[in-house]
Coordinates of C-alpha atoms in Angstrom, one line a residue:
Chain A
M1 CA 254.1 -170.4 79.6
V2 CA 253.0 -173.7 78.0
T3 CA 251.9 -176.6 80.1
I4 CA 251.0 -179.9 78.6
S5 CA 249.4 -182.6 80.8
D6 CA 248.6 -186.2 79.9
L7 CA 248.2 -185.3 76.3
E8 CA 246.9 -187.9 73.8
F9 CA 246.2 -187.5 70.2
G10 CA 245.6 -189.8 67.2
Y11 CA 244.6 -189.7 63.6
G12 CA 241.4 -191.8 63.4
R13 CA 242.1 -194.9 65.5
M14 CA 245.9 -194.6 65.1
P15 CA 247.4 -193.1 68.3
V16 CA 250.2 -190.7 67.6
L17 CA 250.9 -189.0 70.9
K18 CA 250.3 -190.4 74.3
N19 CA 251.4 -189.6 77.8
I20 CA 252.9 -186.3 76.9
D21 CA 253.6 -184.1 79.9
M22 CA 255.9 -181.2 79.7
S23 CA 256.3 -177.6 80.7
L24 CA 257.9 -175.0 78.3
R25 CA 259.1 -171.8 79.8
E26 CA 259.9 -168.4 78.2
G27 CA 263.5 -167.4 77.6
N28 CA 264.4 -170.7 75.9
I29 CA 264.9 -172.1 72.5
Y30 CA 263.7 -175.7 72.7
G31 CA 264.9 -178.3 70.3
L32 CA 262.2 -180.9 69.6
L33 CA 263.8 -184.1 68.4
G34 CA 262.4 -187.5 67.5
K35 CA 262.3 -190.1 64.8
N36 CA 259.9 -189.8 61.9
G37 CA 256.3 -190.3 62.8
V38 CA 256.6 -189.8 66.6
G39 CA 254.4 -186.7 66.3
K40 CA 256.7 -183.7 66.5
T41 CA 254.7 -181.8 63.9
T42 CA 251.5 -183.0 65.5
L43 CA 252.6 -181.7 68.8
L44 CA 253.4 -178.3 67.3
K45 CA 250.0 -178.2 65.7
L46 CA 248.4 -179.1 69.0
I47 CA 250.2 -176.3 70.8
S48 CA 249.2 -173.9 68.0
G49 CA 245.5 -174.9 68.4
L50 CA 245.3 -176.4 64.9
L51 CA 244.3 -179.7 66.3
K52 CA 242.2 -180.8 69.2
P53 CA 243.7 -183.2 71.7
T54 CA 241.9 -186.6 72.1
S55 CA 242.4 -186.2 75.8
G56 CA 244.6 -184.3 78.2
E57 CA 245.2 -180.6 78.3
I58 CA 247.3 -177.9 76.8
D59 CA 247.5 -174.6 78.6
I60 CA 249.0 -171.5 77.1
C61 CA 249.1 -168.7 79.7
G62 CA 245.7 -169.9 81.0
S63 CA 244.1 -170.4 77.6
N64 CA 243.1 -173.5 75.7
P65 CA 244.8 -173.0 72.3
F66 CA 242.1 -175.0 70.4
K67 CA 239.6 -172.3 71.2
R68 CA 241.7 -170.2 68.9
E69 CA 240.9 -167.0 70.7
P70 CA 242.5 -163.9 69.0
Q71 CA 244.1 -162.9 72.4
T72 CA 246.0 -166.3 72.5
L73 CA 246.7 -166.5 68.8
K74 CA 248.3 -163.1 68.5
D75 CA 251.1 -164.4 70.7
I76 CA 251.7 -167.6 68.7
Y77 CA 253.2 -168.1 65.3
F78 CA 253.7 -171.5 63.7
L79 CA 256.0 -171.8 60.7
P80 CA 255.3 -175.1 59.0
E81 CA 257.9 -177.1 57.1
N82 CA 256.1 -176.6 53.8
F83 CA 253.9 -173.8 52.7
I84 CA 252.1 -172.4 49.7
L85 CA 252.6 -168.7 49.4
P86 CA 250.5 -166.1 47.5
K87 CA 251.7 -164.4 44.4
V88 CA 253.0 -161.3 46.2
T89 CA 256.4 -159.9 47.1
P90 CA 257.7 -160.1 50.7
I91 CA 256.7 -156.5 51.2
Q92 CA 253.1 -157.2 50.1
Y93 CA 253.0 -160.3 52.2
A94 CA 253.9 -158.3 55.2
R95 CA 251.3 -155.7 54.4
M96 CA 248.7 -158.5 54.2
Y97 CA 249.6 -160.4 57.4
A98 CA 251.6 -158.2 59.7
P99 CA 248.6 -156.0 60.7
F100 CA 247.3 -159.0 62.6
Y101 CA 250.3 -158.8 64.9
Q102 CA 250.8 -155.6 66.8
S103 CA 254.3 -156.4 67.8
F104 CA 255.5 -156.8 64.2
D105 CA 258.8 -155.0 63.7
S106 CA 259.0 -153.9 60.0
R107 CA 262.6 -152.6 60.4
L108 CA 263.7 -156.0 61.7
Y109 CA 261.9 -157.7 58.8
Y110 CA 263.6 -155.6 56.1
D111 CA 267.0 -156.1 57.9
L112 CA 266.5 -159.8 58.0
L113 CA 265.5 -160.0 54.4
E114 CA 268.6 -158.2 53.5
H115 CA 270.7 -160.4 55.9
F116 CA 269.2 -163.5 54.2
E117 CA 269.8 -161.9 50.8
V118 CA 266.1 -162.2 49.9
D119 CA 265.0 -159.8 47.2
K120 CA 262.0 -158.0 48.7
D121 CA 260.7 -156.9 45.3
V122 CA 260.4 -160.4 43.7
K123 CA 257.2 -162.4 44.1
L124 CA 257.4 -165.2 46.6
T125 CA 256.0 -167.6 44.0
K126 CA 259.0 -166.9 41.8
M127 CA 261.5 -167.7 44.5
S128 CA 263.3 -171.0 45.1
F129 CA 262.1 -173.0 48.1
G130 CA 265.2 -171.9 50.1
Q131 CA 264.5 -168.2 49.4
Q132 CA 260.8 -168.7 50.3
K133 CA 261.8 -170.3 53.5
K134 CA 264.2 -167.5 54.4
A135 CA 261.5 -164.9 53.7
M136 CA 259.1 -166.8 55.9
I137 CA 261.7 -167.2 58.7
A138 CA 262.4 -163.4 58.5
F139 CA 258.7 -162.8 58.8
A140 CA 258.2 -165.2 61.6
I141 CA 261.1 -163.7 63.6
S142 CA 259.9 -160.1 62.9
L143 CA 256.5 -160.8 64.3
N144 CA 258.0 -160.9 67.8
T145 CA 255.3 -163.3 69.1
K146 CA 255.9 -164.7 72.6
I147 CA 255.7 -168.2 71.2
L148 CA 257.4 -169.1 68.0
L149 CA 257.0 -172.7 66.7
M150 CA 259.2 -173.8 63.8
D151 CA 258.9 -177.1 62.0
E152 CA 262.2 -178.1 60.3
P153 CA 263.2 -174.5 59.6
S154 CA 266.7 -175.4 58.4
N155 CA 265.4 -177.8 55.7
G156 CA 266.1 -176.3 52.3
L157 CA 268.6 -173.7 53.5
D158 CA 272.1 -173.6 52.1
I159 CA 275.1 -173.6 54.4
P160 CA 275.5 -169.8 54.7
S161 CA 271.8 -169.5 55.3
K162 CA 271.8 -171.9 58.1
Q163 CA 274.5 -169.8 59.9
Q164 CA 272.4 -166.7 59.2
F165 CA 269.4 -168.4 60.5
R166 CA 271.1 -169.3 63.8
Q167 CA 272.5 -165.8 64.1
S168 CA 269.1 -164.1 63.5
L169 CA 267.2 -166.4 65.8
S170 CA 269.7 -166.0 68.7
S171 CA 269.8 -162.2 68.3
A172 CA 266.0 -161.9 68.2
M173 CA 265.6 -164.1 71.4
T174 CA 264.5 -162.3 74.5
D175 CA 263.6 -163.4 78.0
D176 CA 259.9 -163.1 77.4
K177 CA 259.9 -165.3 74.3
M178 CA 259.9 -169.0 73.8
I179 CA 260.9 -170.8 70.6
V180 CA 260.3 -174.4 69.8
I181 CA 262.2 -175.9 66.9
S182 CA 261.3 -179.3 65.6
T183 CA 264.1 -180.7 63.6
H184 CA 266.0 -183.7 62.2
Q185 CA 269.0 -181.6 61.4
A186 CA 270.3 -181.5 64.9
K187 CA 273.8 -180.5 63.8
D188 CA 272.4 -177.4 62.1
L189 CA 271.1 -176.1 65.4
E190 CA 273.9 -177.2 67.8
N191 CA 274.8 -174.3 70.1
L192 CA 271.3 -172.8 69.5
I193 CA 268.8 -175.1 71.0
D194 CA 268.7 -175.4 74.8
P195 CA 266.8 -177.2 76.4
I196 CA 266.5 -180.4 74.3
I197 CA 263.3 -182.4 74.1
I198 CA 263.5 -185.9 72.8
M199 CA 260.3 -187.9 72.3
D200 CA 259.3 -191.3 71.0
N201 CA 256.0 -193.2 70.5
H202 CA 255.6 -193.6 74.2
G203 CA 256.0 -190.0 75.2
V204 CA 258.7 -187.5 76.1
I205 CA 261.9 -189.2 77.1
L206 CA 264.0 -186.2 77.8
N207 CA 263.3 -182.5 78.4
N208 CA 266.4 -181.0 79.9
S209 CA 268.9 -178.2 79.6
V210 CA 272.2 -178.8 77.9
K211 CA 273.8 -178.1 81.2
S212 CA 271.9 -180.7 83.1
I213 CA 272.5 -183.2 80.3
S214 CA 276.3 -182.6 80.4
E215 CA 276.1 -183.1 84.2
K216 CA 274.7 -186.5 83.8
L217 CA 276.1 -187.7 80.5
Y218 CA 279.7 -187.6 79.4
F219 CA 280.6 -187.2 75.7
S220 CA 284.2 -188.3 74.9
L221 CA 286.2 -188.9 71.8
D222 CA 288.3 -192.1 72.4
K223 CA 290.4 -194.5 70.5
E224 CA 287.8 -197.3 70.9
A225 CA 284.3 -197.9 72.1
L226 CA 284.0 -197.9 75.9
H227 CA 282.5 -201.1 77.4
N228 CA 280.2 -199.0 79.7
A229 CA 279.2 -196.5 77.0
L230 CA 275.5 -196.0 76.4
Y231 CA 276.3 -195.2 72.8
S232 CA 279.4 -195.4 70.6
E233 CA 279.9 -194.0 67.1
L234 CA 282.9 -194.3 64.9
T235 CA 283.9 -190.9 63.6
L236 CA 286.9 -189.6 61.7
G237 CA 288.7 -188.5 64.8
G238 CA 288.0 -191.7 66.8
V239 CA 285.1 -193.2 68.6
L240 CA 282.5 -190.8 70.1
N241 CA 281.3 -192.4 73.3
V242 CA 278.3 -191.3 75.4
S243 CA 278.5 -192.6 78.9
L244 CA 277.1 -191.8 82.4
N245 CA 279.0 -188.9 83.9
S246 CA 280.1 -190.6 87.1
G247 CA 282.2 -187.6 88.3
S248 CA 281.5 -184.0 87.5
Q249 CA 283.5 -183.9 84.3
E250 CA 282.5 -181.3 81.7
S251 CA 282.0 -182.2 78.1
V252 CA 280.4 -180.8 75.0
V253 CA 277.0 -182.3 74.2
Y254 CA 276.8 -183.7 70.7
I255 CA 273.1 -183.6 69.9
E256 CA 273.1 -186.4 67.4
A257 CA 275.0 -188.8 69.7
L258 CA 272.8 -187.8 72.5
F259 CA 269.7 -188.6 70.4
N260 CA 271.0 -192.0 69.5
A261 CA 272.0 -192.7 73.1
V262 CA 268.5 -191.8 74.3
Q263 CA 266.8 -193.9 71.6
N264 CA 268.9 -197.0 72.6
N265 CA 268.6 -196.6 76.3
R266 CA 265.2 -195.2 76.9
D267 CA 264.7 -196.7 80.4
V268 CA 268.1 -195.6 81.6
I269 CA 267.6 -192.1 80.4
V270 CA 264.1 -191.8 81.9
S271 CA 265.3 -193.0 85.3
L272 CA 268.4 -190.8 85.1
F273 CA 266.6 -187.5 84.2
G274 CA 263.1 -188.3 85.5
K275 CA 260.2 -187.4 83.3
Chain B
M1 CA 239.4 -156.8 74.3
N2 CA 236.5 -158.9 73.0
N3 CA 237.6 -162.3 71.9
L4 CA 234.6 -162.9 69.6
F5 CA 234.2 -159.7 67.6
S6 CA 236.2 -156.6 67.0
I7 CA 235.7 -154.1 64.2
R8 CA 239.5 -153.5 64.0
R9 CA 240.3 -157.2 63.6
L10 CA 237.5 -157.6 61.1
S11 CA 238.7 -154.7 59.0
V12 CA 242.3 -156.1 59.0
L13 CA 241.0 -159.5 58.0
L14 CA 238.7 -158.0 55.3
N15 CA 241.6 -156.1 53.9
K16 CA 243.7 -159.3 53.6
D17 CA 240.8 -161.4 52.3
L18 CA 239.9 -158.8 49.6
R19 CA 243.5 -158.5 48.5
Q20 CA 243.7 -162.3 48.3
C21 CA 240.3 -162.4 46.5
F22 CA 241.6 -160.0 43.9
L23 CA 244.8 -162.0 43.5
V24 CA 243.2 -165.4 43.0
S25 CA 239.9 -164.6 41.2
F26 CA 241.2 -161.9 38.8
N27 CA 242.2 -164.5 36.2
T28 CA 238.8 -166.2 36.4
L29 CA 237.1 -162.9 36.1
L30 CA 239.3 -162.2 33.1
V31 CA 238.3 -165.5 31.5
F32 CA 234.5 -164.8 31.9
A33 CA 234.9 -161.2 30.7
S34 CA 237.0 -162.3 27.7
S35 CA 234.4 -164.9 26.8
Y36 CA 231.7 -162.2 27.0
A37 CA 233.9 -159.8 25.0
F38 CA 234.6 -162.5 22.4
L39 CA 230.8 -163.1 21.9
C40 CA 230.3 -159.3 21.5
I41 CA 233.2 -159.0 19.0
F42 CA 232.0 -162.1 17.2
S43 CA 228.6 -160.6 16.7
L44 CA 230.1 -157.3 15.4
F45 CA 231.9 -159.1 12.5
T46 CA 229.4 -161.9 11.7
S47 CA 225.7 -162.3 11.4
F48 CA 225.6 -163.8 14.9
Q49 CA 222.9 -161.9 16.9
F50 CA 223.9 -160.8 20.4
T51 CA 221.1 -158.4 21.3
P52 CA 220.4 -157.5 24.9
D53 CA 217.9 -160.3 25.0
D54 CA 220.6 -162.7 24.0
R55 CA 223.1 -161.2 26.3
I56 CA 221.1 -161.4 29.5
P57 CA 221.1 -165.2 29.8
F58 CA 224.9 -165.2 29.2
F59 CA 225.3 -162.5 31.8
F60 CA 223.4 -164.5 34.5
L61 CA 225.1 -167.8 33.5
F62 CA 228.5 -166.3 33.8
T63 CA 227.7 -164.6 37.1
L64 CA 226.2 -167.8 38.5
L65 CA 229.3 -169.8 37.5
F66 CA 231.5 -167.2 39.0
V67 CA 229.7 -167.0 42.4
M68 CA 229.7 -170.8 42.6
M69 CA 233.4 -170.9 42.1
L70 CA 234.3 -168.0 44.3
P71 CA 234.4 -169.8 47.7
R72 CA 236.8 -172.4 46.2
L73 CA 238.9 -169.8 44.5
V74 CA 239.4 -167.5 47.5
Y75 CA 239.1 -169.9 50.4
G76 CA 239.9 -173.2 48.8
N77 CA 242.9 -173.8 51.1
V78 CA 241.3 -173.1 54.4
N79 CA 240.8 -176.7 55.4
D80 CA 244.0 -178.1 53.8
K81 CA 246.3 -179.6 56.4
V82 CA 249.3 -177.8 55.1
K83 CA 248.1 -174.8 53.1
G84 CA 245.4 -173.9 55.6
I85 CA 247.7 -173.4 58.5
E86 CA 248.2 -169.8 57.7
Y87 CA 244.5 -169.2 57.8
G88 CA 244.0 -171.3 60.9
M89 CA 246.6 -169.3 62.8
L90 CA 245.3 -165.9 62.1
P91 CA 244.6 -164.1 65.4
V92 CA 241.0 -163.4 64.6
S93 CA 237.8 -165.1 65.9
Y94 CA 235.8 -167.7 63.9
L95 CA 233.0 -165.2 63.7
E96 CA 235.2 -162.6 62.1
K97 CA 236.5 -165.1 59.6
F98 CA 232.9 -166.1 58.7
V99 CA 231.7 -162.5 58.3
S100 CA 234.8 -161.6 56.2
M101 CA 234.3 -164.7 54.1
I102 CA 230.6 -163.8 53.4
I103 CA 231.4 -160.1 52.6
T104 CA 234.2 -161.1 50.3
V105 CA 232.6 -163.9 48.3
G106 CA 229.0 -163.1 48.8
I107 CA 228.9 -159.3 48.3
V108 CA 232.1 -157.6 47.1
A109 CA 233.4 -160.1 44.5
P110 CA 230.1 -160.7 42.8
L111 CA 229.4 -156.9 42.7
C112 CA 232.8 -156.4 41.1
F113 CA 232.1 -159.1 38.6
V114 CA 228.7 -157.6 37.7
L115 CA 230.2 -154.1 37.4
A116 CA 233.0 -155.5 35.1
I117 CA 230.5 -157.2 32.8
F118 CA 228.2 -154.1 32.8
T119 CA 231.1 -151.9 31.9
L120 CA 232.1 -154.3 29.1
D121 CA 228.6 -154.4 27.8
N122 CA 228.3 -150.6 27.7
L123 CA 231.7 -150.4 26.1
F124 CA 230.5 -152.5 23.2
V125 CA 227.2 -150.6 23.0
L126 CA 229.3 -147.4 22.6
I127 CA 231.4 -149.0 19.9
S128 CA 228.5 -150.3 17.9
P129 CA 225.1 -149.2 19.1
E130 CA 223.4 -150.7 16.0
D131 CA 224.6 -154.2 16.6
M132 CA 224.5 -154.3 20.3
G133 CA 221.2 -152.5 20.9
A134 CA 220.9 -148.8 21.4
V135 CA 221.7 -149.0 25.1
G136 CA 223.3 -151.7 27.4
F137 CA 220.8 -154.2 28.7
F138 CA 221.0 -152.8 32.2
W139 CA 220.0 -149.2 31.2
D140 CA 217.1 -150.2 29.1
G141 CA 215.6 -151.8 32.1
A142 CA 211.9 -151.1 31.4
R143 CA 212.2 -153.1 28.1
Y144 CA 214.0 -156.0 29.5
G145 CA 212.5 -156.1 33.0
I146 CA 215.8 -155.3 34.6
N147 CA 216.3 -152.5 37.1
I148 CA 218.4 -152.0 40.2
S149 CA 216.0 -153.7 42.5
S150 CA 215.6 -156.7 40.2
T151 CA 219.3 -156.9 39.8
L152 CA 219.8 -156.9 43.5
E153 CA 217.1 -159.5 43.8
S154 CA 219.0 -161.7 41.3
L155 CA 222.2 -161.2 43.1
G156 CA 220.4 -162.1 46.3
S157 CA 219.2 -165.3 44.6
M158 CA 222.8 -166.0 43.5
F159 CA 224.0 -165.6 47.0
L160 CA 221.4 -168.2 48.1
I161 CA 222.8 -170.5 45.5
Q162 CA 226.3 -169.7 46.7
I163 CA 225.7 -170.6 50.3
P164 CA 225.9 -174.4 49.8
F165 CA 229.2 -173.8 48.0
V166 CA 230.5 -171.9 51.0
L167 CA 229.7 -174.9 53.2
G168 CA 231.0 -177.4 50.6
N169 CA 234.2 -175.5 50.4
L170 CA 234.7 -176.0 54.1
Y171 CA 233.7 -179.6 54.3
F172 CA 235.2 -181.2 51.2
R173 CA 238.9 -181.4 50.7
G174 CA 239.0 -181.9 46.9
H175 CA 236.8 -181.3 43.9
K176 CA 234.8 -179.0 46.1
V177 CA 232.6 -177.3 43.5
T178 CA 231.8 -180.5 41.7
K179 CA 231.0 -182.4 44.8
T180 CA 228.8 -179.6 46.2
A181 CA 227.0 -179.3 42.8
L182 CA 226.4 -183.1 42.7
L183 CA 225.2 -183.1 46.3
L184 CA 222.8 -180.2 45.5
I185 CA 221.4 -182.1 42.6
L186 CA 221.0 -185.2 44.7
V187 CA 219.3 -183.3 47.5
H188 CA 216.9 -181.7 45.0
I189 CA 216.0 -185.1 43.5
V190 CA 215.3 -186.4 46.9
L191 CA 213.2 -183.4 47.9
I192 CA 211.2 -183.5 44.6
A193 CA 210.6 -187.3 45.2
I194 CA 209.4 -186.5 48.7
L195 CA 207.1 -183.8 47.4
I196 CA 205.7 -186.2 44.7
I197 CA 205.1 -188.9 47.3
F198 CA 203.3 -186.4 49.7
G199 CA 201.4 -185.1 46.7
M200 CA 200.2 -188.5 45.7
R201 CA 199.2 -189.4 49.2
Y202 CA 197.3 -186.1 49.5
A203 CA 195.6 -186.8 46.2
I204 CA 194.6 -190.3 47.3
S205 CA 193.0 -189.0 50.5
N206 CA 191.5 -186.0 48.7
P207 CA 190.3 -187.2 45.3
F208 CA 190.5 -184.6 42.6
E209 CA 187.8 -186.2 40.4
G210 CA 185.6 -183.6 38.9
S211 CA 187.9 -180.7 40.1
T212 CA 189.0 -178.1 37.6
E213 CA 192.6 -176.9 37.3
E214 CA 191.7 -173.7 39.2
Q215 CA 190.2 -175.7 42.0
L216 CA 193.4 -177.8 42.2
Y217 CA 195.5 -174.6 42.4
D218 CA 193.2 -173.3 45.1
M219 CA 193.6 -176.6 47.1
V220 CA 197.4 -176.2 47.0
A221 CA 197.1 -172.5 47.9
D222 CA 194.7 -173.4 50.8
S223 CA 197.2 -176.0 52.1
N224 CA 199.9 -173.3 52.3
I225 CA 202.4 -175.9 51.0
D226 CA 203.9 -173.4 48.5
K227 CA 204.4 -170.8 51.3
W228 CA 206.1 -173.4 53.5
I229 CA 208.3 -174.5 50.7
Y230 CA 209.2 -170.9 50.0
V231 CA 210.0 -170.2 53.7
I232 CA 212.1 -173.4 54.0
Y233 CA 213.9 -172.9 50.7
Y234 CA 214.6 -169.2 51.0
Y235 CA 215.1 -168.7 54.7
V236 CA 215.4 -171.9 56.8
I237 CA 217.9 -173.8 54.6
P238 CA 220.2 -170.9 53.9
V239 CA 220.3 -169.9 57.6
V240 CA 221.0 -173.6 58.6
L241 CA 223.8 -173.8 56.0
L242 CA 225.3 -170.5 57.1
V243 CA 225.2 -171.6 60.8
L244 CA 226.9 -174.9 59.7
S245 CA 229.6 -173.0 57.9
L246 CA 230.2 -170.8 60.9
L247 CA 230.5 -173.9 63.2
K248 CA 232.8 -175.6 60.7
I249 CA 235.1 -172.6 60.7
K250 CA 235.1 -172.8 64.5
K251 CA 235.9 -176.5 64.6
L252 CA 238.4 -176.8 61.7
Q253 CA 241.3 -179.1 62.4
Y254 CA 244.4 -179.4 60.3
K255 CA 244.9 -183.2 60.2

């Protein structure tokens, strides 16, 4: 669905993304992780066609997104981290923007607004940031676009809303859709994102399914840090170790621990998973 | 489906743009209309004269300021790296965006503004015909040299003035109206300087000594300079600026 080859991009002379190669397939909710400034938002903007790559290619079902052709754009929606909304109610907002997307499901939109406890008769500008975000998440999901890109969607959401968000997203997911979520709040999206993409300033380190990660890495809670662990972290229940899965032991993938293990052992991870 | 132009997509976009235009420019329209109404009311209760002759310059000044501000008011966010994303992601072509932009800020909104002021003017004439003149300035066209065709011509001229502001709104990221206005003044100073230099060089090579004023006018008319300036000013430059605006919409990046 989305193929990125040898992508490079920079702001002025400052390179932000280089050597980005990846394929994103429908039927998945990708979690895009990386430290601040590695270019996660930039990558989402490039996929959306909002930026032009310095070199390399992005292919979305045979189209170059930067051409911003209506046929391509009607299948993509990008929900940014911050937004400025017009002085309209969620209903009026949908009346303004939904007609551009033929697959918009108004019933789903109203259901989601209700589920998120967003008052559809209050102007968006009068809402708190969290309420605005929920309204926009409801709108984004209801559009039913084939590609949905979300930048830090759980930022500003309270604890119940995060759970509602996960529930809404997973129930709206179908085999012909692809969702990419860029986030720092990995814990908020545990059990939702799969595959996981981790990138740094040198490119994509990891782009694998949770299953393949658990086949190669072992996450265990022990009394002490293991000497052969790629990463160890002291937690309330003991020491969380991430080590190479020498046998075929099954374990739960802790995304934050995985992220830290990947950051500290770039070369090991790259050779383990391939690019 | 055509990726460049579709009437269905344009109508959907126009619908959104006009709604947005109403939302964001209504307050500004209200400010101008209130100022106009204030002057009318002021004239009713004081000796301040606000006859049709006095009102016409105000009307044109207010309309001019409004049309200059419109691109910034309605489309001020389109090149903002955060606020512009919504606009950038709309599944319509750059040509449709451009056409909708021109229809909204170049035709519909100015016409609504003019209608609002005319309505207000006639309202005050109805309230106090003695103070405001027997009829509104628009209806007494023969006396004031205003009629539908001259009004449309004036609106056309205002659209020409607005075109640089459409482009400035797409190029500049902050203080869009001020920067465009200053740039326009600068460009005019340069153009006038160039004309003076060319005029002086022409005068040196074609001495005017002994020529009457009429002969000088004839010389200018013979050289067709005025016609060239007219064509460049009223046709070439606006078309170039419109094409640049179209290309800018096509190439907008949200950095």
